[in-house]
Tab-separated table of C-alpha atoms and ligand atoms in Angstrom:
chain	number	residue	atom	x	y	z
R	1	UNK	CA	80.720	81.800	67.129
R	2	UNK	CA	83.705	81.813	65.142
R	3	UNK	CA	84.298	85.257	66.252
R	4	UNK	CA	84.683	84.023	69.549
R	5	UNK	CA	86.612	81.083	68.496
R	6	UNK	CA	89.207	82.961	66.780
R	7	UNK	CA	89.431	85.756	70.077
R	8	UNK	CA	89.947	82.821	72.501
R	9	UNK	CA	93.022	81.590	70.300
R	10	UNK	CA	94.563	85.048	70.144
R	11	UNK	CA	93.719	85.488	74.007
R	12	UNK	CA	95.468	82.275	74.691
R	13	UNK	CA	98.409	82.779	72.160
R	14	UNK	CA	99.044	86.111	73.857
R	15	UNK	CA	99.058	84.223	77.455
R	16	UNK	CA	101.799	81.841	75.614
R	17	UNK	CA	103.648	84.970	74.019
R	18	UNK	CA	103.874	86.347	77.396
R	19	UNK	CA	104.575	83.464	79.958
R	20	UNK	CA	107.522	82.022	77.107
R	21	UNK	CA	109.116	85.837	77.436
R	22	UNK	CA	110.969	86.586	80.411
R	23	UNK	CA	109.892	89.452	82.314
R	24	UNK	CA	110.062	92.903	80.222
R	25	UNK	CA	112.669	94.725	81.238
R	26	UNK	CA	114.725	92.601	83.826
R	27	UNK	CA	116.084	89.977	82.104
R	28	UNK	CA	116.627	90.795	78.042
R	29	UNK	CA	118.989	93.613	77.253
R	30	UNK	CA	117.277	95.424	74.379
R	31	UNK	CA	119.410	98.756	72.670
R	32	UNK	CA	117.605	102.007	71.918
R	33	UNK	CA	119.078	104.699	70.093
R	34	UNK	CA	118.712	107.645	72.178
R	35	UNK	CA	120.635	110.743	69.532
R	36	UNK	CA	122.824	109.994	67.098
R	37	UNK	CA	125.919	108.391	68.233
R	38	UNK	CA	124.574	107.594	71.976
R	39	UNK	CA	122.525	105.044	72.787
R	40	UNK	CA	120.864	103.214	75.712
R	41	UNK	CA	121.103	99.764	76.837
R	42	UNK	CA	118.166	98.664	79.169
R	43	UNK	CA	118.075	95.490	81.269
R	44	UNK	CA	119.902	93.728	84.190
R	45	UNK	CA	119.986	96.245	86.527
R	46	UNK	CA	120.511	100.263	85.578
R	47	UNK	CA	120.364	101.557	82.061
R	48	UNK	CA	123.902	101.287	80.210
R	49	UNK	CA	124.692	104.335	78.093
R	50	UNK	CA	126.889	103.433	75.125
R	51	UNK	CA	128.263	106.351	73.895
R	52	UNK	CA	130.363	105.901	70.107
R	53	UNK	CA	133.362	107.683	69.838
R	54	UNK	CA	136.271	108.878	67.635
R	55	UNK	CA	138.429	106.565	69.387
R	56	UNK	CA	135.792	103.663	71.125
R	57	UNK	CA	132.452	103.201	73.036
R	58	UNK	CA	132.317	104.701	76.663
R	59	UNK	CA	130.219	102.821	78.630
R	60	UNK	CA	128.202	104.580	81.063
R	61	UNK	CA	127.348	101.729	84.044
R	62	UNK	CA	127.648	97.924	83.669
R	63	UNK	CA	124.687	96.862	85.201
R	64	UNK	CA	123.986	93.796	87.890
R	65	UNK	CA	127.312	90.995	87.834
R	66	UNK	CA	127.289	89.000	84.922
R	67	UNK	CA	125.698	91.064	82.281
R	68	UNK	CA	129.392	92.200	80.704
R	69	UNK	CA	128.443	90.186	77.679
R	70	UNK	CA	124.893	91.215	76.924
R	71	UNK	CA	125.870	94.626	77.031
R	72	UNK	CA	129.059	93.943	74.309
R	73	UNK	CA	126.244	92.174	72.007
R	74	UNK	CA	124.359	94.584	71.824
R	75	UNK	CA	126.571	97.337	71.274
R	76	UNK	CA	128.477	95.206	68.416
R	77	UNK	CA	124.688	95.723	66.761
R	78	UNK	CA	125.902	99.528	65.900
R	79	UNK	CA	129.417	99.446	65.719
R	80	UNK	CA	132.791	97.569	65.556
R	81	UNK	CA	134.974	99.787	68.032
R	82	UNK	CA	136.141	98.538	71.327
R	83	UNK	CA	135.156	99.981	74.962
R	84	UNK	CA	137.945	102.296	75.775
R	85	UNK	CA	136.109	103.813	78.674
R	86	UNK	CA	134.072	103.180	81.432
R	87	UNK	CA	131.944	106.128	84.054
R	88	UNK	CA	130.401	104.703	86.825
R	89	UNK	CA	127.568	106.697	88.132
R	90	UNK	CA	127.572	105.606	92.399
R	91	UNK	CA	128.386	102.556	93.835
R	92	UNK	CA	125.605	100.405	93.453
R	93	UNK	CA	125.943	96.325	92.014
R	94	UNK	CA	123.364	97.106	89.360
R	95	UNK	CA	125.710	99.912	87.983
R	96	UNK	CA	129.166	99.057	89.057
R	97	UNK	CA	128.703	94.742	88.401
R	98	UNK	CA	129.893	93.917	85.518
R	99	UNK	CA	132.954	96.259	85.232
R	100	UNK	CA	135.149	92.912	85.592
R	101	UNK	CA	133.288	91.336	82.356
R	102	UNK	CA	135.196	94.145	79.968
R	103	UNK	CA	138.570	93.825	78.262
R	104	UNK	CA	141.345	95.966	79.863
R	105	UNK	CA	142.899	98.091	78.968
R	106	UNK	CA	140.052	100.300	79.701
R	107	UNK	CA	139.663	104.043	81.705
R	108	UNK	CA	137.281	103.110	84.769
R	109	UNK	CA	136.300	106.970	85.679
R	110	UNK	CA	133.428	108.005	88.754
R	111	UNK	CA	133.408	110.484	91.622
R	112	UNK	CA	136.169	110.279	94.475
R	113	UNK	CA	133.437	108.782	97.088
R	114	UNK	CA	131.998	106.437	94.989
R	115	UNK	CA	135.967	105.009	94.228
R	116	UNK	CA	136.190	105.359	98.336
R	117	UNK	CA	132.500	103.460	98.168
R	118	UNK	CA	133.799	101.130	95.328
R	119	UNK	CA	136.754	99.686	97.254
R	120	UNK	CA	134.574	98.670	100.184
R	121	UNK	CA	132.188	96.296	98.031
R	122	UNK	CA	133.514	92.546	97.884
R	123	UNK	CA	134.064	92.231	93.577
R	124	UNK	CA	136.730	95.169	94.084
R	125	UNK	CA	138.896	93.603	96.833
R	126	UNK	CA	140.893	91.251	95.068
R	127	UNK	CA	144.102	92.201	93.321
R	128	UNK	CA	142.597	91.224	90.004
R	129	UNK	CA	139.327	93.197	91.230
R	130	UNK	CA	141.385	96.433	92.111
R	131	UNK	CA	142.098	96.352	88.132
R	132	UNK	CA	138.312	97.373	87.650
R	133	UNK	CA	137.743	100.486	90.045
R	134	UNK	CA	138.217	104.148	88.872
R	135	UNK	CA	141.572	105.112	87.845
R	136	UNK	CA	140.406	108.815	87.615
R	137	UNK	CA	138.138	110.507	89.879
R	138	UNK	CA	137.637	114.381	90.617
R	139	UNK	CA	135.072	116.549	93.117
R	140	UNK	CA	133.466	118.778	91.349
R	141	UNK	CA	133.568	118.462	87.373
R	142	UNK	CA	135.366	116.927	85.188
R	143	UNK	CA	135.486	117.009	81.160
R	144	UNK	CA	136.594	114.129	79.067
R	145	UNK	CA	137.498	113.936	75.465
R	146	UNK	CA	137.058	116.803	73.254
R	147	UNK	CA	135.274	118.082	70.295
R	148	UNK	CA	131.818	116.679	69.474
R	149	UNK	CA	133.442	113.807	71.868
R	150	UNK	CA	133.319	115.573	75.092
R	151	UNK	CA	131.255	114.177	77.926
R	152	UNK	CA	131.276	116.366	81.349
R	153	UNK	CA	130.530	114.637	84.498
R	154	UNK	CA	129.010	116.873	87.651
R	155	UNK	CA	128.853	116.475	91.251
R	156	UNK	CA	126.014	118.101	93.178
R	157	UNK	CA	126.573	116.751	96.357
R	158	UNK	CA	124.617	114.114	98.625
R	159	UNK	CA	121.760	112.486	97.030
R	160	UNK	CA	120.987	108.812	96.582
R	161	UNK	CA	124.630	108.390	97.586
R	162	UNK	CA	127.358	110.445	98.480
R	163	UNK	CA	129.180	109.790	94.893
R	164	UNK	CA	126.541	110.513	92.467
R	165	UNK	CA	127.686	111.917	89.057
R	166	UNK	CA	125.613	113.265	85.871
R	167	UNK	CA	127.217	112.415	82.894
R	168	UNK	CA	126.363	115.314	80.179
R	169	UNK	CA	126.871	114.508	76.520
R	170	UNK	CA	126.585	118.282	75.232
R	171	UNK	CA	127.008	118.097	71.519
R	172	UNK	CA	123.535	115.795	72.024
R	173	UNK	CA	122.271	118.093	75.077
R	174	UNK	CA	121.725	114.088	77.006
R	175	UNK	CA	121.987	113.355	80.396
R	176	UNK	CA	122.686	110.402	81.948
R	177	UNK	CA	121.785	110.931	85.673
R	178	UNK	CA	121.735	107.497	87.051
R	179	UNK	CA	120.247	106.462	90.062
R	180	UNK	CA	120.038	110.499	91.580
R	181	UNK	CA	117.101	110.445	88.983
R	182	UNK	CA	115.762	106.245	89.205
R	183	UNK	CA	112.121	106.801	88.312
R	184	UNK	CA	109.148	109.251	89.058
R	185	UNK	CA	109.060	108.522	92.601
R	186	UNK	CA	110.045	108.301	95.933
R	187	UNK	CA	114.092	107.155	95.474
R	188	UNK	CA	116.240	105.292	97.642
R	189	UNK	CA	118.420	107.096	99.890
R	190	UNK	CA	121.442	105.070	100.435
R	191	UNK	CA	122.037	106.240	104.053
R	192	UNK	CA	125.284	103.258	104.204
R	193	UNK	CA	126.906	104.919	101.272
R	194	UNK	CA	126.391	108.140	102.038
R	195	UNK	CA	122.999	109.145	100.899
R	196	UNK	CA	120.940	111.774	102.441
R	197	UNK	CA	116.870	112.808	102.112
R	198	UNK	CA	118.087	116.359	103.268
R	199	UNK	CA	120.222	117.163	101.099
R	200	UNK	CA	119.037	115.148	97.983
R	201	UNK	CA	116.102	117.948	96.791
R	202	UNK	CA	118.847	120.418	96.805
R	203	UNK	CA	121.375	118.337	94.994
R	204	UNK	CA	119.061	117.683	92.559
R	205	UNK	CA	117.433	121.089	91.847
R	206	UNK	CA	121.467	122.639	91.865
R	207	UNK	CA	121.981	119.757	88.963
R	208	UNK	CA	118.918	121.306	87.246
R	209	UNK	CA	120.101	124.971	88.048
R	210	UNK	CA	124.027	124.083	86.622
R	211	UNK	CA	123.605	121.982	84.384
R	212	UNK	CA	122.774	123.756	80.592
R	213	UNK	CA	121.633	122.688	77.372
R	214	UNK	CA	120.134	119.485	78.385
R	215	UNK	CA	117.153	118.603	76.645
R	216	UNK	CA	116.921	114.932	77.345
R	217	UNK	CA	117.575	112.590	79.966
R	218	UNK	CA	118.521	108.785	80.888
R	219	UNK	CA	117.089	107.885	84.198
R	220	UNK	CA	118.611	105.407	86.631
R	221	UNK	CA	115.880	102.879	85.826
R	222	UNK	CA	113.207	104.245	83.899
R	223	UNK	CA	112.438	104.789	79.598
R	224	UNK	CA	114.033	107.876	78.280
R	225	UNK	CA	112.636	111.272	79.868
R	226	UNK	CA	113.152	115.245	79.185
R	227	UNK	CA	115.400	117.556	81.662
R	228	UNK	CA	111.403	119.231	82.572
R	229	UNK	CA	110.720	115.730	84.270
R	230	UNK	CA	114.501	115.623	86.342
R	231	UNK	CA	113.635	119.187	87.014
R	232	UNK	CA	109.861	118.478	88.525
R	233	UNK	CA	111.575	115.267	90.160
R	234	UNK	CA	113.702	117.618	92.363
R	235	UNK	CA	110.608	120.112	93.189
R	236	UNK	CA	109.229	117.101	93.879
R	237	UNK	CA	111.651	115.946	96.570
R	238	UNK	CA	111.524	119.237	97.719
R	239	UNK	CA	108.126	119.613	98.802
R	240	UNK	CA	108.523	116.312	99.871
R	241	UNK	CA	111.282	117.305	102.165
R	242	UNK	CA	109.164	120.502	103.091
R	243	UNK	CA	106.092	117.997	104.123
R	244	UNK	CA	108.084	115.569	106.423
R	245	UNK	CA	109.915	118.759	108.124
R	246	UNK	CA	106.303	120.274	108.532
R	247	UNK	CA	104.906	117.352	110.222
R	248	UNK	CA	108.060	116.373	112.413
R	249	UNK	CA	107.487	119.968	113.767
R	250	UNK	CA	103.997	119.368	114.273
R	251	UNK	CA	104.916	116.388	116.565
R	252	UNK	CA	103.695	113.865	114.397
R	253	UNK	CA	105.883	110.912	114.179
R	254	UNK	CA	107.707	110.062	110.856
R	255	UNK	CA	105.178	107.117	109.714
R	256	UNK	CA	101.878	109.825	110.189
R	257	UNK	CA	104.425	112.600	108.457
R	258	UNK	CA	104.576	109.952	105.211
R	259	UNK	CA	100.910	109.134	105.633
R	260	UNK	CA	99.971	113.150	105.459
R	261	UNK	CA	102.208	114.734	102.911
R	262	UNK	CA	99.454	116.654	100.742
R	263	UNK	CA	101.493	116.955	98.051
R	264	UNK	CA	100.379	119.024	95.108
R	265	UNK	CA	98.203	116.974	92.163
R	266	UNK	CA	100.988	117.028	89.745
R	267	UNK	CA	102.874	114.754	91.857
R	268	UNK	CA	100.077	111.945	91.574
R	269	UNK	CA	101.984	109.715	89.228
R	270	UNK	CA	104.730	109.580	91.492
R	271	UNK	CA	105.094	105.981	93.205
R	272	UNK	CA	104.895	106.384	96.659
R	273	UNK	CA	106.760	103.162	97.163
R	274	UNK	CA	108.914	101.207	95.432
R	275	UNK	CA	108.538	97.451	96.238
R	276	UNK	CA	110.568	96.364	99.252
R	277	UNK	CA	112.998	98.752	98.451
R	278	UNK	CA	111.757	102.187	99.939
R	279	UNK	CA	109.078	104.150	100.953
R	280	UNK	CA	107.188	107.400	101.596
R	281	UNK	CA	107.871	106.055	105.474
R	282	UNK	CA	111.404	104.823	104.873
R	283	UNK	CA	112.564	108.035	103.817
R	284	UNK	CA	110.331	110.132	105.835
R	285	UNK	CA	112.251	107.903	108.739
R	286	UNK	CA	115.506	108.461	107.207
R	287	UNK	CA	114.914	112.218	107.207
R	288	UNK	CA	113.702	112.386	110.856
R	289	UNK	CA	116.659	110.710	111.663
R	290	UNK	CA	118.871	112.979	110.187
R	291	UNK	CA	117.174	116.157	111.197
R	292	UNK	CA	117.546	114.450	114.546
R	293	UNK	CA	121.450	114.414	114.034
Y	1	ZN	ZN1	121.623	102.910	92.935
């Protein structure tokens, strides 16, 4: 009896523990060492890389509008020096939103098209705005810093947008990847900003190809994975490519296509959809249409 007694009150102080937190994940920023001097900042949109220099923090995406100053607390938690830099992955609020929260002077850096993709959105229009888009951009690669310091930032080509960069750390062998890599899943294809379901297996599995000594990885949205998973996630796009080509040739339209992919059993983790955002059928509709092109 007491037994029981005792289990209800931990049941219902749980139920209390949970409902007074707000949800995991979305609305805390919580800091997580990821090697040495590099660390990840999770919350409010995409994972923030903070990355502690010689000479100051680079900041690798700001997240949704409004979380400038949760990401400077927690990075005053491991060290004292300013943000000197800032790489934006792609174009998307949730990496790109709080850029105007940080203290200029500061190096905005990202691909050419996402700059091109940059200027379009509303928060960068504004003569005070224009301060916070990239004020160095390149095509293909580009290395930064030096030494133990050096970060190199790759472009594969269309993916999730038509701007997406991997930021390398190689004296740790990290990745950042952001959203080219979200989660173990279907991922949105950006088709407004340049995204593409044809291309994006290829992109990804050139990135996995190219890219060397990378052991670990950041995803867009997800905990810490290994350079095996970003690998599998392009094989995975790949068959999943292969599958929707298959059935559009079979006459099937793009909805029965997503609805009989027979993808191998190593893929059954993957998320076939992710909320309202996409789906097996939204990209599988995406692709028709662009094979269709
Ligand atoms: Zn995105």
């Amino acid at each position: 009896m007491k037994r029981i007694v005792i289990l209800g009150t931990v049941v219902a102080l749980g139920i209390v523990a949970t409902m007074s937190r707000p949800i995991a994940q979305g609305n805390v920023a919580e800091i997580e060492q990821v090697k040495d001097n590099l660390y990840v900042i999770t919350g409010g949109g995409g994972n923030t890389g903070a990355f502690v220099t010689d000479g100051g923090v680079v900041v690798v995406d700001t997240k949704n509008p409004e979380w400038g100053a949760a990401i400077l607390d927690k990075i005053k938690t491991v060290t004292d020096k300013k943000v000197t830099m800032i790489i934006n992955t792609h174009t998307h609020g949730d990496h790109v939103g709080s850029n105007i929260d940080f203290e200029l002077p500061i190096e905005f850096v990202a691909h050419a098209n996402t700059k091109t993709n940059m200027e379009r959105m509303p928060a960068f229009q504004s003569p005070s705005g224009r301060q916070y888009l990239p004020s160095r951009t390149y095509t293909d690669k580009l290395s930064l810093l030096g030494g133990d310091d050096r970060i190199d930032l790759y472009y594969f080509g269309q993916a999730h947008t038509s701007g997406d960069t991997i930021v390398v750390f190689p004296a740790l062998g990290v990745a950042h990847t952001g959203d080219m890599f979200a989660w173990k899943g279907v991922p949105y294809i950006d088709v407004n900003n340049g995204g593409s379901g044809v291309s994006y297996p290829k992109t990804l599995l050139a990135a996995a190809d190219g890219i060397p000594g990378v052991d670990t990885v950041i995803p867009g949205h997800s905990p810490v994975m290994t350079w095996a998973d970003f690998r599998e996630f392009g094989e995975f796009n790949r068959d999943f490519l292969t599958a929707v080509e298959r059935g559009k040739a079979e006459g099937k339209t793009a909805a029965q296509a997503a609805a009989n992919l027979n993808l191998p059993a190593k893929y059954a983790n993957y998320a076939m959809s992710r909320g309202t955002l996409t789906s097996a059928e939204d990209n599988a509709t995406k692709i028709y249409a662009e094979l269709d092109q």
